[in-house]
CSV table of C-alpha atoms in Angstrom, one decimal:
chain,number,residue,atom,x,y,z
A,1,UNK,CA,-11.9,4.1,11.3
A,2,UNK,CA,-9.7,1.9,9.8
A,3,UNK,CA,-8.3,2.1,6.4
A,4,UNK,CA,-6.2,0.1,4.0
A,5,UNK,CA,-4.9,2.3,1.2
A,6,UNK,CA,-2.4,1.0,-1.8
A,7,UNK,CA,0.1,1.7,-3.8
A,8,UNK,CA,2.5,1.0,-6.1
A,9,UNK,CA,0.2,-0.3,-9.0
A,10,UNK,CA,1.5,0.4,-12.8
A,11,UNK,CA,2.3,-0.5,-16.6
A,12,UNK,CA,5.4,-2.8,-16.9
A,13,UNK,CA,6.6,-5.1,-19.7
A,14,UNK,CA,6.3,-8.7,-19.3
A,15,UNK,CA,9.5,-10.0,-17.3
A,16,UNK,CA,9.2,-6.8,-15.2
A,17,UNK,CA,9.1,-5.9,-11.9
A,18,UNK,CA,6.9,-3.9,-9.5
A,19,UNK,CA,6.3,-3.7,-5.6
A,20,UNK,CA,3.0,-3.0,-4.4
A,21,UNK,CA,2.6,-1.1,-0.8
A,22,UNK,CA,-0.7,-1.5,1.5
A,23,UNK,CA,-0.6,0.9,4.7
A,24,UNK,CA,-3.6,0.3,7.3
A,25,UNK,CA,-4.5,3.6,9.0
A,26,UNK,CA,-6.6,4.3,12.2
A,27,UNK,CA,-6.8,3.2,15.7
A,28,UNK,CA,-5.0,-0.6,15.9
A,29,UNK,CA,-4.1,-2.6,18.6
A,30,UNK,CA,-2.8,-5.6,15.9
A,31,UNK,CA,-2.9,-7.1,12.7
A,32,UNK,CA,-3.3,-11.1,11.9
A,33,UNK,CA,-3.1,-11.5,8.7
A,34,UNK,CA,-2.0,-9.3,6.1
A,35,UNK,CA,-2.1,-10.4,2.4
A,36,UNK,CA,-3.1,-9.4,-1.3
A,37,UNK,CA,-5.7,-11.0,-3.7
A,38,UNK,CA,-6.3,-9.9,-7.6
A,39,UNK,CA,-9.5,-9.5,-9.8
A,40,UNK,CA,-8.4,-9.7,-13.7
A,41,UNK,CA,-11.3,-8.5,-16.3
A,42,UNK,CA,-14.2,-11.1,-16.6
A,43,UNK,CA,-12.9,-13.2,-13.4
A,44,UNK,CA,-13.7,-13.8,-10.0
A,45,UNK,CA,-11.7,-12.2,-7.3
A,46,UNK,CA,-8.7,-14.9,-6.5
A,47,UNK,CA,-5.8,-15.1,-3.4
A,48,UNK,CA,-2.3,-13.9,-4.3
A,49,UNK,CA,-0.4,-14.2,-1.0
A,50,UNK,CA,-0.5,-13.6,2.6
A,51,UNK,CA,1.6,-13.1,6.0
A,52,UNK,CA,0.8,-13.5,9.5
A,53,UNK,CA,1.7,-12.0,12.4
A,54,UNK,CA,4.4,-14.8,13.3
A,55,UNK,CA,6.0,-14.3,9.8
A,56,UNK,CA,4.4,-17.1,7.9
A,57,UNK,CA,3.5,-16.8,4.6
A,58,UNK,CA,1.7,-18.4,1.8
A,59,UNK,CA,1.1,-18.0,-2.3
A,60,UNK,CA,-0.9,-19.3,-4.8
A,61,UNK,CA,0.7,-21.3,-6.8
A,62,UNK,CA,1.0,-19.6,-10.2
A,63,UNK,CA,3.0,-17.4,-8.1
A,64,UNK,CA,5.4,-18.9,-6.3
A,65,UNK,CA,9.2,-17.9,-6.7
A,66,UNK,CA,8.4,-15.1,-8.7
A,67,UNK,CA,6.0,-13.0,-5.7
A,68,UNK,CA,7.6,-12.0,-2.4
A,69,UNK,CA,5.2,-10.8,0.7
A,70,UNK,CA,6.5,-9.2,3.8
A,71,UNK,CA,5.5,-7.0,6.1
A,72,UNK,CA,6.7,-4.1,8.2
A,73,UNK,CA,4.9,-4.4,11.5
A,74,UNK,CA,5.6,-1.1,13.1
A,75,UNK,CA,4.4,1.1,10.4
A,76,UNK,CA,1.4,-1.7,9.5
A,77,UNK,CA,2.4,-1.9,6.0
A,78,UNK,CA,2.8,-4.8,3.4
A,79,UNK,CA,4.4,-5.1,0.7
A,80,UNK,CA,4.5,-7.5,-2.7
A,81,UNK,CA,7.4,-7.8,-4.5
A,82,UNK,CA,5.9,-9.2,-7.6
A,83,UNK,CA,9.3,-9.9,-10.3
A,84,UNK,CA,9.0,-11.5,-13.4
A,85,UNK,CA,5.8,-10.7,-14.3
A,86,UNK,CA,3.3,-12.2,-16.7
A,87,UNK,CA,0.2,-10.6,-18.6
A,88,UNK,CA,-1.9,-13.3,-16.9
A,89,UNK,CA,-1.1,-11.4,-13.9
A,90,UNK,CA,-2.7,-8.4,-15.3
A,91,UNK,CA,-5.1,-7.6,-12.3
A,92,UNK,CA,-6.6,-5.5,-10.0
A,93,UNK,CA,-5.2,-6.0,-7.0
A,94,UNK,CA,-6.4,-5.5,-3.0
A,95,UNK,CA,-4.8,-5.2,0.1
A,96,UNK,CA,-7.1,-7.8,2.9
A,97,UNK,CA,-6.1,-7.8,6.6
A,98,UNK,CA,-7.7,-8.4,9.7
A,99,UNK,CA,-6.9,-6.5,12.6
A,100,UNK,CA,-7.9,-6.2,16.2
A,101,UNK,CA,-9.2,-2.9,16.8
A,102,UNK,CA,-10.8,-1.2,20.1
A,103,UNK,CA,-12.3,-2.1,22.1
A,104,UNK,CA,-10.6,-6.1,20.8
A,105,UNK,CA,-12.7,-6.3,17.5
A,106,UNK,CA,-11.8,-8.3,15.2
A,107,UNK,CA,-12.6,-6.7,12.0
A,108,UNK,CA,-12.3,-8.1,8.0
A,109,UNK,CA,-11.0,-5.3,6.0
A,110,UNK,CA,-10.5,-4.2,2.1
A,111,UNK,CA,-8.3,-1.7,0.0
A,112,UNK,CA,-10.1,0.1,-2.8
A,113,UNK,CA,-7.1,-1.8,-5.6
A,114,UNK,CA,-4.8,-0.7,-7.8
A,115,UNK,CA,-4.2,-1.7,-11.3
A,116,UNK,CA,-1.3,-3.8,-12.3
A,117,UNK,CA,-1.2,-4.2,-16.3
A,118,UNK,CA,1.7,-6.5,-17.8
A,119,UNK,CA,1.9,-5.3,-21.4
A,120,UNK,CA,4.6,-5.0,-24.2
């Protein structure tokens, strides 16, 4: 079975920095995409930023130049540098990816979150 687990989550002051972690587990034969999405309190469940296979990558605006996504493809991990952090992007965050599993299934898969809180 495949799993997404993360890590990294945290208090920090606003202008702070964190770097979130997202390891996929179980039998893999690839990964697509890779990327992160956030749910703050009261909203709907929004894209952050993701990476494909090839190294492309892509952000939502309110993020851009502050939020860094790469990807370490042998160990199945990614990774978001998030710097210069807002309380607006006080948020649960996810881990998404989509990889091909045997026998070449394409699944859609989750991370249970963890909680980034940008307070002073």
């Amino acid at each position: 079975q495949v799993q997404l687990v993360e890590s990294g989550g945290g208090l920090v002051q606003p202008g702070g920095s964190l770097r979130l972690s997202c390891a996929a587990s179980g039998s893999i034969f690839s990964i697509n995409t890779m990327g992160w999405y956030r749910q703050a309190p009261g909203k709907e469940r929004e894209f952050v930023a993701l990476i494909t296979s090839a190294g492309t990558t892509n952000y939502v605006p309110s993020v851009k130049g502050r939020f860094t996504i790469s990807r370490d493809g042998a160990k199945n991990t990614v990774f978001l540098q998030m710097n210069s952090l807002k309380p607006e992007d006080t948020a649960v965050y996810y881990c998404h990816a989509t990889p091909c599993v045997p026998p070449l299934q394409s699944l859609d898969i989750w991370g249970r979150g963890t909680l980034v809180t940008v307070a002073s």
